[in-house]
Amino acid sequence: MTRQVRDGGRGGGGHGVRLAQPLAAADRERLLAGTHHDPHALLGAHPVRGGVRFRTLRPYARAVTLVAKGLRAELADEGDGFFGGVLPLPPSSVPEYELLIRYGAEPGLDDVRTADPYRFLPALGELDLHLIAEGRHEELWRALGAHTMTHDGVAGTRFTVWAPNARGVRVPGDFNYWDGTAAPMRSLGSSGVWELFLPGVGEGALYKFDIARPDGSHTLRADPMARRTECPPATASVVEASGYEWGDADWLERRAGAVPHREPLSVYEVHLPSWRPGLSYRELAEQLPAYVKELGFTHVELMPVAEHPFGGSWGYQVTGFYAPTARLGGPDDFRYLIDALHRAGIGVLMDWVPAHFPKDEWALAAFDGTPLYEHADPLRAEHPDWGTLEFDLGRREVRNFLVANAVYWCEEFHIDGLRVDAVASMLYLDYSRGEGRWRPNVHGGREDLEAVAFLQEMNATVYRRCPGVLTAAEESTAWPGVTRATHHVGEGGFGGLGFGFKWNMGWMHDSLTYVGKDPVHRKYHHGDMTFSMVYAYSENYILPISHDEVVHGKRSLVSKMPGDWWQQRATHRAYLGFMWAHPGKQLLFMGQEFAQGAEWSEGHGPDWWLLDPSYTAEPDHRGVRDLVRDLNAGYRAAAALWELDTEPAGFSWIVGESSQAAEGADDNVFAFLRFAADGSPLLSVSNFSPVVRDAYRLGVPGEWSAWRETLNTDAARYGGSGVGNPGPLTAGHFAAHGRPRSIVPTLPPLGTVWLRPC
C-alpha cells in the first residue's frame, strides 16, 4: 500500500511533507545561471533535522511528486522551477526514489517519470581522475565524453567533460528540449572534470555542453570526446554505444608479428567521400576492398576520417577527433568497412591531424572561455598558414587528449597505421613565422621541445599498446632521427621521434621535377632522380604521390608529363615502374592508377568514366591500371624489392651515381640492382628518352648466366609500343660497370623494364 504524504505546514507540526529551508539567494542565482560548481550539494536528497530534504530543479513543471516503494509525496513549489520539501524519513535510509514531473494542466497530462540525477554518487573513479590530472590516461575515451551505463541499477548516460576554467557546465540535449537548466554538472575537484549521470538518456541522444565562461557568459559546445556526431552542417554530439562484433581476429594475429620494414607495403590513398560519391561506409565495404585487392595494393590510406565541418578541408581541419565523419554513416558502419578490408587481406592506414584545429565557436577554440586546447601565447596560438589554432602540446591534459586519440583509432577501430599530418609545422617554432613572430626555446633554439616530447610519447605509446601498428610522418625537412627509436640520441642531442616511416618528400619533389622536363633537357637534371640515394637509408621511407600533388593547379600525374598523349602515358608508366623499384614503400593517390587527366576534386572524385568500354580512349587508361596491378604483383613476388628496403646492402647503382653517371645522364637512363636477403637480385632499368636504346650494355653480378624480362612498362597490353626483350638475355663474360658479366637488353622508349636471373 502506497503511503500518501502531504504538507504538514510551515511550522512542521504535522507528520507529512514540511517546507524545506529556502535556498540561499546566491545558490539559487548560481543554479539558475548555470554557474554552480556543486549542484549535487543543493539538489537531490540530503539529511536535515527531522528527516530528509528533497529538492529538484525542473523549469516549466507544474508539479513534482516524489515516488518510492510505499511512498508518494508531492513537493512544494519553491518558485523559479525549484520544488522541494522535507520528509520524516530516517536519514540513514533514503529510498531509491523517482520524480513524477507534471508539465500539463491536469495530472496524467504530459507527465514524465525519471530517477533523480542528483541522488547518484559520481560515476567516474578516483583512478580515472588521477590519470587525467597526470595527463597519463591512455584510454581517455572511456573516462570522458558520454557513456551509456547502468548506475546503481538505473540505466542512463554519464556525461563528463574537461573544462577547468568554467564557472559551471550544463547538459542540454534533445532529451530536455535543449534547455540545460535542469542538468547542471558537478566539478570533480582540481581535475577540471565535470560530471553528471542522467537517467533515461540512451544511445542516439543528441547533446552539447553549455559552459559558463569565467566572465559569466555562456557558450554551447560539442563534446571534444564525442564518439559520434550529427552529420554536418549540424554540430551536436551523439550518445554512442558500439555493438559491433569484429571478424578480423586472424588479421590482427598476423599483424602482431609483422615487420613492416621488411615486408611489401604498397599503399592506395583514398578520400572516402569522393572515391565513389554517394556511397556509405557499408556500401564502400562492398566495392573498395575488391577493387584494392584486384590492383594488388597491400594497404589503403584514408584521408582524415575524423569529423570535420567543411568538406573542402578534406578532413584536415578536425572538430571531432574521436568521431568518424557522420557523412558516410555511424561508427559501427566505419568499423564494418575496416573489417571488410581486413578480411580481404588489406591493411588500413589513416591520416591523423594532431597539429592544429579550426576556430569554430562550437568546437575546441577557447573551449571553456580561455585558451585551453590552444596556446595562450598569441605568438604560438594561430597557425600562420591555415588560419587554425595550434595545440598547446606543453599542457599535459592536451597532450593526453591527443596521445589517447592515437591509441583510440588503433584499438577501437583496428586501424593498422597512422600517417601523421604536418609534422614539420609542429617541430619548428619558426615554421612559416618571420622575425619577431616567434620565441626561441629555453636553449635558444628553434626546435619545439614540447612537440618533440609529444611525438615521442605518442609513438612509444602506440607501438607499446598496439602490436603491428605503424606510424608514418609527413615531415618535409631534414630533421634527424624521425624514424629513429626514441631512446637513441642523435648528433643534435634529441632522441629519435620514434616513427616507423617518413614520407620522402624530397624524392617526390625531385623526381617529379625531372619527369616534368622535356626529354631533351632531362640530362641536365639527372641528379634529381639520383640524389634520393644519397640519403635513402637515413630514415625508413615511403615514396608518396599523394593527393597534395594532383590538386590546386599542380595537375594530375599523367598531365605533369611533357609531350603528346602517347608520350605522357608512356612517361607516366615508366615513372611508376621506377618508383616501384626504388628503395622505399609506395603510395599512390586514387585516380592516378588509371592516368586520370584532370586534377582531383573532392566534389566529384576520380573520373571513372575513363574506364567505360564505350569510351574510345578506354584502352589507354585501362592499360595503365593493368600496369599498376602487375607492378604490385611483381613487387610482392620479388623479395629483392622490399626485404632489405632500409639497408644499403639491398641496393647498387649500375647506371646512375656510378663512374658512368655521365653516360646515363646523356641517355636519360637509370639502372640499379635490388637485392633480397639471400642475395637474389632484381635489375630495374628506366629509359626516360623517347628513343629505343638497342643493345644497351649493363654490367650484372657474375653469379647468373642469363636474365629474363619480368616487367616492361612499354608492353602493348599497357598501351606501349611493344619494344622489349621476349627471350632470355645471356650474361656474357664481358665486364661492364665494374661487374664481371654484362647483358645487352633493348631499352624501350620512355619505358622501365625489370629483369631477374633465369
PDB file of N, CA and C in Angstrom, residues 300-378:
ATOM      1  N   VAL A 300      45.334   0.415 -47.832  1.00  0.00           N
ATOM      2  CA  VAL A 300      44.734   1.691 -48.212  1.00  0.00           C
ATOM      3  C   VAL A 300      45.130   2.719 -47.163  1.00  0.00           C
ATOM      4  N   GLU A 301      45.261   3.938 -47.596  1.00  0.00           N
ATOM      5  CA  GLU A 301      45.419   5.030 -46.635  1.00  0.00           C
ATOM      6  C   GLU A 301      44.240   5.980 -46.811  1.00  0.00           C
ATOM      7  N   LEU A 302      43.503   6.186 -45.728  1.00  0.00           N
ATOM      8  CA  LEU A 302      42.323   7.028 -45.771  1.00  0.00           C
ATOM      9  C   LEU A 302      42.701   8.446 -45.388  1.00  0.00           C
ATOM     10  N   MET A 303      42.373   9.396 -46.254  1.00  0.00           N
ATOM     11  CA  MET A 303      42.499  10.786 -45.833  1.00  0.00           C
ATOM     12  C   MET A 303      41.612  10.973 -44.601  1.00  0.00           C
ATOM     13  N   PRO A 304      41.866  11.997 -43.795  1.00  0.00           N
ATOM     14  CA  PRO A 304      41.274  12.021 -42.437  1.00  0.00           C
ATOM     15  C   PRO A 304      39.783  11.721 -42.421  1.00  0.00           C
ATOM     16  N   VAL A 305      39.403  10.809 -41.546  1.00  0.00           N
ATOM     17  CA  VAL A 305      38.000  10.431 -41.422  1.00  0.00           C
ATOM     18  C   VAL A 305      37.365  11.006 -40.162  1.00  0.00           C
ATOM     19  N   ALA A 306      38.154  11.623 -39.287  1.00  0.00           N
ATOM     20  CA  ALA A 306      37.574  12.244 -38.096  1.00  0.00           C
ATOM     21  C   ALA A 306      36.666  13.392 -38.518  1.00  0.00           C
ATOM     22  N   GLU A 307      35.647  13.660 -37.710  1.00  0.00           N
ATOM     23  CA  GLU A 307      34.612  14.618 -38.112  1.00  0.00           C
ATOM     24  C   GLU A 307      35.192  16.009 -38.327  1.00  0.00           C
ATOM     25  N   HIS A 308      34.707  16.657 -39.390  1.00  0.00           N
ATOM     26  CA  HIS A 308      35.171  17.991 -39.771  1.00  0.00           C
ATOM     27  C   HIS A 308      33.993  18.742 -40.376  1.00  0.00           C
ATOM     28  N   PRO A 309      33.905  20.048 -40.127  1.00  0.00           N
ATOM     29  CA  PRO A 309      32.708  20.781 -40.565  1.00  0.00           C
ATOM     30  C   PRO A 309      32.680  21.099 -42.048  1.00  0.00           C
ATOM     31  N   PHE A 310      33.861  21.286 -42.669  1.00  0.00           N
ATOM     32  CA  PHE A 310      33.917  21.746 -44.054  1.00  0.00           C
ATOM     33  C   PHE A 310      34.508  20.654 -44.935  1.00  0.00           C
ATOM     34  N   GLY A 311      33.696  20.132 -45.855  1.00  0.00           N
ATOM     35  CA  GLY A 311      34.158  19.053 -46.714  1.00  0.00           C
ATOM     36  C   GLY A 311      35.351  19.433 -47.556  1.00  0.00           C
ATOM     37  N   GLY A 312      35.458  20.723 -47.911  1.00  0.00           N
ATOM     38  CA  GLY A 312      36.578  21.193 -48.724  1.00  0.00           C
ATOM     39  C   GLY A 312      37.910  21.159 -48.014  1.00  0.00           C
ATOM     40  N   SER A 313      37.905  20.921 -46.711  1.00  0.00           N
ATOM     41  CA  SER A 313      39.178  20.763 -45.992  1.00  0.00           C
ATOM     42  C   SER A 313      39.709  19.348 -46.128  1.00  0.00           C
ATOM     43  N   TRP A 314      38.918  18.447 -46.723  1.00  0.00           N
ATOM     44  CA  TRP A 314      39.270  17.044 -46.939  1.00  0.00           C
ATOM     45  C   TRP A 314      39.502  16.308 -45.624  1.00  0.00           C
ATOM     46  N   GLY A 315      39.058  16.901 -44.520  1.00  0.00           N
ATOM     47  CA  GLY A 315      39.242  16.254 -43.233  1.00  0.00           C
ATOM     48  C   GLY A 315      40.439  16.737 -42.454  1.00  0.00           C
ATOM     49  N   TYR A 316      41.179  17.704 -42.985  1.00  0.00           N
ATOM     50  CA  TYR A 316      42.396  18.161 -42.310  1.00  0.00           C
ATOM     51  C   TYR A 316      42.143  19.291 -41.311  1.00  0.00           C
ATOM     52  N   GLN A 317      40.887  19.690 -41.136  1.00  0.00           N
ATOM     53  CA  GLN A 317      40.537  20.646 -40.080  1.00  0.00           C
ATOM     54  C   GLN A 317      39.455  19.985 -39.227  1.00  0.00           C
ATOM     55  N   VAL A 318      39.912  19.315 -38.187  1.00  0.00           N
ATOM     56  CA  VAL A 318      39.083  18.387 -37.414  1.00  0.00           C
ATOM     57  C   VAL A 318      38.410  19.098 -36.250  1.00  0.00           C
ATOM     58  N   THR A 319      37.128  18.793 -36.047  1.00  0.00           N
ATOM     59  CA  THR A 319      36.409  19.262 -34.862  1.00  0.00           C
ATOM     60  C   THR A 319      35.995  18.107 -33.959  1.00  0.00           C
ATOM     61  N   GLY A 320      35.879  16.900 -34.516  1.00  0.00           N
ATOM     62  CA  GLY A 320      35.501  15.735 -33.718  1.00  0.00           C
ATOM     63  C   GLY A 320      36.588  14.682 -33.774  1.00  0.00           C
ATOM     64  N   PHE A 321      37.594  14.806 -32.913  1.00  0.00           N
ATOM     65  CA  PHE A 321      38.780  13.963 -33.004  1.00  0.00           C
ATOM     66  C   PHE A 321      38.499  12.499 -32.686  1.00  0.00           C
ATOM     67  N   TYR A 322      37.395  12.213 -32.015  1.00  0.00           N
ATOM     68  CA  TYR A 322      37.079  10.838 -31.636  1.00  0.00           C
ATOM     69  C   TYR A 322      35.897  10.268 -32.416  1.00  0.00           C
ATOM     70  N   ALA A 323      35.439  10.964 -33.433  1.00  0.00           N
ATOM     71  CA  ALA A 323      34.240  10.525 -34.151  1.00  0.00           C
ATOM     72  C   ALA A 323      34.518  10.400 -35.649  1.00  0.00           C
ATOM     73  N   PRO A 324      34.296   9.224 -36.254  1.00  0.00           N
ATOM     74  CA  PRO A 324      34.354   9.145 -37.717  1.00  0.00           C
ATOM     75  C   PRO A 324      33.270  10.039 -38.312  1.00  0.00           C
ATOM     76  N   THR A 325      33.572  10.645 -39.439  1.00  0.00           N
ATOM     77  CA  THR A 325      32.596  11.564 -40.021  1.00  0.00           C
ATOM     78  C   THR A 325      31.253  10.874 -40.256  1.00  0.00           C
ATOM     79  N   ALA A 326      30.201  11.574 -39.862  1.00  0.00           N
ATOM     80  CA  ALA A 326      28.847  11.037 -39.997  1.00  0.00           C
ATOM     81  C   ALA A 326      28.322  11.158 -41.419  1.00  0.00           C
ATOM     82  N   ARG A 327      29.091  11.765 -42.316  1.00  0.00           N
ATOM     83  CA  ARG A 327      28.641  11.908 -43.702  1.00  0.00           C
ATOM     84  C   ARG A 327      28.373  10.554 -44.359  1.00  0.00           C
ATOM     85  N   LEU A 328      29.108   9.519 -43.912  1.00  0.00           N
ATOM     86  CA  LEU A 328      29.024   8.222 -44.569  1.00  0.00           C
ATOM     87  C   LEU A 328      28.393   7.148 -43.702  1.00  0.00           C
ATOM     88  N   GLY A 329      27.954   7.523 -42.487  1.00  0.00           N
ATOM     89  CA  GLY A 329      27.341   6.537 -41.606  1.00  0.00           C
ATOM     90  C   GLY A 329      27.835   6.674 -40.188  1.00  0.00           C
ATOM     91  N   GLY A 330      27.477   5.701 -39.356  1.00  0.00           N
ATOM     92  CA  GLY A 330      27.848   5.728 -37.960  1.00  0.00           C
ATOM     93  C   GLY A 330      29.176   5.039 -37.700  1.00  0.00           C
ATOM     94  N   PRO A 331      29.673   5.118 -36.457  1.00  0.00           N
ATOM     95  CA  PRO A 331      30.950   4.482 -36.117  1.00  0.00           C
ATOM     96  C   PRO A 331      30.985   2.988 -36.396  1.00  0.00           C
ATOM     97  N   ASP A 332      29.902   2.272 -36.122  1.00  0.00           N
ATOM     98  CA  ASP A 332      29.906   0.836 -36.402  1.00  0.00           C
ATOM     99  C   ASP A 332      29.913   0.555 -37.901  1.00  0.00           C
ATOM    100  N   ASP A 333      29.360   1.467 -38.677  1.00  0.00           N
ATOM    101  CA  ASP A 333      29.442   1.323 -40.130  1.00  0.00           C
ATOM    102  C   ASP A 333      30.889   1.474 -40.600  1.00  0.00           C
ATOM    103  N   PHE A 334      31.613   2.398 -39.976  1.00  0.00           N
ATOM    104  CA  PHE A 334      33.033   2.562 -40.296  1.00  0.00           C
ATOM    105  C   PHE A 334      33.815   1.318 -39.880  1.00  0.00           C
ATOM    106  N   ARG A 335      33.474   0.763 -38.729  1.00  0.00           N
ATOM    107  CA  ARG A 335      34.109  -0.494 -38.314  1.00  0.00           C
ATOM    108  C   ARG A 335      33.864  -1.593 -39.352  1.00  0.00           C
ATOM    109  N   TYR A 336      32.670  -1.632 -39.877  1.00  0.00           N
ATOM    110  CA  TYR A 336      32.316  -2.643 -40.875  1.00  0.00           C
ATOM    111  C   TYR A 336      33.215  -2.528 -42.101  1.00  0.00           C
ATOM    112  N   LEU A 337      33.488  -1.295 -42.535  1.00  0.00           N
ATOM    113  CA  LEU A 337      34.363  -1.076 -43.688  1.00  0.00           C
ATOM    114  C   LEU A 337      35.774  -1.577 -43.399  1.00  0.00           C
ATOM    115  N   ILE A 338      36.306  -1.236 -42.243  1.00  0.00           N
ATOM    116  CA  ILE A 338      37.661  -1.668 -41.899  1.00  0.00           C
ATOM    117  C   ILE A 338      37.718  -3.189 -41.789  1.00  0.00           C
ATOM    118  N   ASP A 339      36.703  -3.757 -41.177  1.00  0.00           N
ATOM    119  CA  ASP A 339      36.631  -5.214 -41.052  1.00  0.00           C
ATOM    120  C   ASP A 339      36.632  -5.866 -42.432  1.00  0.00           C
ATOM    121  N   ALA A 340      35.876  -5.312 -43.361  1.00  0.00           N
ATOM    122  CA  ALA A 340      35.813  -5.871 -44.714  1.00  0.00           C
ATOM    123  C   ALA A 340      37.168  -5.787 -45.408  1.00  0.00           C
ATOM    124  N   LEU A 341      37.878  -4.687 -45.211  1.00  0.00           N
ATOM    125  CA  LEU A 341      39.208  -4.553 -45.799  1.00  0.00           C
ATOM    126  C   LEU A 341      40.161  -5.579 -45.195  1.00  0.00           C
ATOM    127  N   HIS A 342      40.101  -5.748 -43.884  1.00  0.00           N
ATOM    128  CA  HIS A 342      40.962  -6.738 -43.237  1.00  0.00           C
ATOM    129  C   HIS A 342      40.663  -8.145 -43.729  1.00  0.00           C
ATOM    130  N   ARG A 343      39.393  -8.467 -43.852  1.00  0.00           N
ATOM    131  CA  ARG A 343      39.035  -9.818 -44.299  1.00  0.00           C
ATOM    132  C   ARG A 343      39.449 -10.058 -45.755  1.00  0.00           C
ATOM    133  N   ALA A 344      39.662  -8.964 -46.494  1.00  0.00           N
ATOM    134  CA  ALA A 344      40.178  -9.076 -47.860  1.00  0.00           C
ATOM    135  C   ALA A 344      41.707  -9.063 -47.886  1.00  0.00           C
ATOM    136  N   GLY A 345      42.339  -9.004 -46.708  1.00  0.00           N
ATOM    137  CA  GLY A 345      43.794  -9.019 -46.638  1.00  0.00           C
ATOM    138  C   GLY A 345      44.437  -7.672 -46.861  1.00  0.00           C
ATOM    139  N   ILE A 346      43.688  -6.599 -46.612  1.00  0.00           N
ATOM    140  CA  ILE A 346      44.177  -5.245 -46.885  1.00  0.00           C
ATOM    141  C   ILE A 346      44.277  -4.463 -45.578  1.00  0.00           C
ATOM    142  N   GLY A 347      45.442  -3.886 -45.316  1.00  0.00           N
ATOM    143  CA  GLY A 347      45.630  -3.061 -44.135  1.00  0.00           C
ATOM    144  C   GLY A 347      45.042  -1.685 -44.327  1.00  0.00           C
ATOM    145  N   VAL A 348      44.784  -1.002 -43.213  1.00  0.00           N
ATOM    146  CA  VAL A 348      44.155   0.319 -43.254  1.00  0.00           C
ATOM    147  C   VAL A 348      45.017   1.319 -42.486  1.00  0.00           C
ATOM    148  N   LEU A 349      45.564   2.272 -43.211  1.00  0.00           N
ATOM    149  CA  LEU A 349      46.251   3.414 -42.614  1.00  0.00           C
ATOM    150  C   LEU A 349      45.295   4.594 -42.622  1.00  0.00           C
ATOM    151  N   MET A 350      45.524   5.534 -41.718  1.00  0.00           N
ATOM    152  CA  MET A 350      44.617   6.680 -41.597  1.00  0.00           C
ATOM    153  C   MET A 350      45.421   7.951 -41.366  1.00  0.00           C
ATOM    154  N   ASP A 351      45.087   9.002 -42.093  1.00  0.00           N
ATOM    155  CA  ASP A 351      45.685  10.305 -41.826  1.00  0.00           C
ATOM    156  C   ASP A 351      45.196  10.817 -40.475  1.00  0.00           C
ATOM    157  N   TRP A 352      46.109  11.326 -39.691  1.00  0.00           N
ATOM    158  CA  TRP A 352      45.806  11.800 -38.331  1.00  0.00           C
ATOM    159  C   TRP A 352      46.373  13.196 -38.194  1.00  0.00           C
ATOM    160  N   VAL A 353      45.592  14.112 -37.596  1.00  0.00           N
ATOM    161  CA  VAL A 353      45.919  15.539 -37.640  1.00  0.00           C
ATOM    162  C   VAL A 353      46.033  16.107 -36.227  1.00  0.00           C
ATOM    163  N   PRO A 354      47.190  15.947 -35.569  1.00  0.00           N
ATOM    164  CA  PRO A 354      47.345  16.466 -34.207  1.00  0.00           C
ATOM    165  C   PRO A 354      47.990  17.844 -34.139  1.00  0.00           C
ATOM    166  N   ALA A 355      48.237  18.465 -35.279  1.00  0.00           N
ATOM    167  CA  ALA A 355      48.985  19.727 -35.267  1.00  0.00           C
ATOM    168  C   ALA A 355      48.097  20.938 -34.991  1.00  0.00           C
ATOM    169  N   HIS A 356      46.833  20.880 -35.410  1.00  0.00           N
ATOM    170  CA  HIS A 356      46.025  22.096 -35.354  1.00  0.00           C
ATOM    171  C   HIS A 356      44.542  21.743 -35.422  1.00  0.00           C
ATOM    172  N   PHE A 357      43.704  22.749 -35.176  1.00  0.00           N
ATOM    173  CA  PHE A 357      42.254  22.555 -35.252  1.00  0.00           C
ATOM    174  C   PHE A 357      41.600  23.893 -35.603  1.00  0.00           C
ATOM    175  N   PRO A 358      40.399  23.847 -36.195  1.00  0.00           N
ATOM    176  CA  PRO A 358      39.759  25.086 -36.659  1.00  0.00           C
ATOM    177  C   PRO A 358      39.172  25.904 -35.514  1.00  0.00           C
ATOM    178  N   LYS A 359      38.773  27.113 -35.833  1.00  0.00           N
ATOM    179  CA  LYS A 359      38.326  28.081 -34.824  1.00  0.00           C
ATOM    180  C   LYS A 359      36.820  28.069 -34.580  1.00  0.00           C
ATOM    181  N   ASP A 360      36.109  27.125 -35.121  1.00  0.00           N
ATOM    182  CA  ASP A 360      34.650  27.121 -34.985  1.00  0.00           C
ATOM    183  C   ASP A 360      34.245  27.321 -33.526  1.00  0.00           C
ATOM    184  N   GLU A 361      33.293  28.233 -33.304  1.00  0.00           N
ATOM    185  CA  GLU A 361      32.960  28.652 -31.944  1.00  0.00           C
ATOM    186  C   GLU A 361      32.209  27.584 -31.156  1.00  0.00           C
ATOM    187  N   TRP A 362      31.770  26.518 -31.819  1.00  0.00           N
ATOM    188  CA  TRP A 362      31.064  25.447 -31.123  1.00  0.00           C
ATOM    189  C   TRP A 362      31.983  24.260 -30.833  1.00  0.00           C
ATOM    190  N   ALA A 363      33.265  24.386 -31.201  1.00  0.00           N
ATOM    191  CA  ALA A 363      34.177  23.255 -31.065  1.00  0.00           C
ATOM    192  C   ALA A 363      35.250  23.545 -30.011  1.00  0.00           C
ATOM    193  N   LEU A 364      36.523  23.356 -30.330  1.00  0.00           N
ATOM    194  CA  LEU A 364      37.577  23.390 -29.321  1.00  0.00           C
ATOM    195  C   LEU A 364      38.105  24.780 -28.999  1.00  0.00           C
ATOM    196  N   ALA A 365      37.965  25.728 -29.904  1.00  0.00           N
ATOM    197  CA  ALA A 365      38.593  27.036 -29.713  1.00  0.00           C
ATOM    198  C   ALA A 365      38.062  27.715 -28.452  1.00  0.00           C
ATOM    199  N   ALA A 366      38.992  28.156 -27.576  1.00  0.00           N
ATOM    200  CA  ALA A 366      38.626  28.806 -26.309  1.00  0.00           C
ATOM    201  C   ALA A 366      37.483  28.043 -25.646  1.00  0.00           C
ATOM    202  N   PHE A 367      37.681  26.742 -25.485  1.00  0.00           N
ATOM    203  CA  PHE A 367      36.589  25.832 -25.143  1.00  0.00           C
ATOM    204  C   PHE A 367      35.838  26.240 -23.880  1.00  0.00           C
ATOM    205  N   ASP A 368      36.550  26.549 -22.816  1.00  0.00           N
ATOM    206  CA  ASP A 368      35.867  26.923 -21.566  1.00  0.00           C
ATOM    207  C   ASP A 368      35.940  28.421 -21.306  1.00  0.00           C
ATOM    208  N   GLY A 369      36.134  29.178 -22.390  1.00  0.00           N
ATOM    209  CA  GLY A 369      36.231  30.631 -22.261  1.00  0.00           C
ATOM    210  C   GLY A 369      37.652  31.123 -22.162  1.00  0.00           C
ATOM    211  N   THR A 370      38.590  30.199 -22.136  1.00  0.00           N
ATOM    212  CA  THR A 370      40.006  30.546 -22.081  1.00  0.00           C
ATOM    213  C   THR A 370      40.738  29.717 -23.125  1.00  0.00           C
ATOM    214  N   PRO A 371      41.953  30.109 -23.517  1.00  0.00           N
ATOM    215  CA  PRO A 371      42.761  29.215 -24.362  1.00  0.00           C
ATOM    216  C   PRO A 371      43.030  27.922 -23.598  1.00  0.00           C
ATOM    217  N   LEU A 372      42.460  26.842 -24.060  1.00  0.00           N
ATOM    218  CA  LEU A 372      42.544  25.579 -23.329  1.00  0.00           C
ATOM    219  C   LEU A 372      43.302  24.537 -24.144  1.00  0.00           C
ATOM    220  N   TYR A 373      42.772  24.201 -25.303  1.00  0.00           N
ATOM    221  CA  TYR A 373      43.472  23.273 -26.181  1.00  0.00           C
ATOM    222  C   TYR A 373      44.550  23.989 -26.991  1.00  0.00           C
ATOM    223  N   GLU A 374      44.397  25.283 -27.211  1.00  0.00           N
ATOM    224  CA  GLU A 374      45.375  26.057 -27.957  1.00  0.00           C
ATOM    225  C   GLU A 374      46.319  26.789 -27.006  1.00  0.00           C
ATOM    226  N   HIS A 375      47.413  27.317 -27.553  1.00  0.00           N
ATOM    227  CA  HIS A 375      48.370  28.083 -26.764  1.00  0.00           C
ATOM    228  C   HIS A 375      47.746  29.398 -26.295  1.00  0.00           C
ATOM    229  N   ALA A 376      48.088  29.792 -25.082  1.00  0.00           N
ATOM    230  CA  ALA A 376      47.666  31.103 -24.577  1.00  0.00           C
ATOM    231  C   ALA A 376      48.520  32.208 -25.168  1.00  0.00           C
ATOM    232  N   ASP A 377      49.756  31.888 -25.543  1.00  0.00           N
ATOM    233  CA  ASP A 377      50.668  32.863 -26.139  1.00  0.00           C
ATOM    234  C   ASP A 377      50.208  33.181 -27.554  1.00  0.00           C
ATOM    235  N   PRO A 378      49.845  34.439 -27.837  1.00  0.00           N
ATOM    236  CA  PRO A 378      49.357  34.780 -29.186  1.00  0.00           C
ATOM    237  C   PRO A 378      50.359  34.449 -30.288  1.00  0.00           C
TER     238      PRO A 378
END
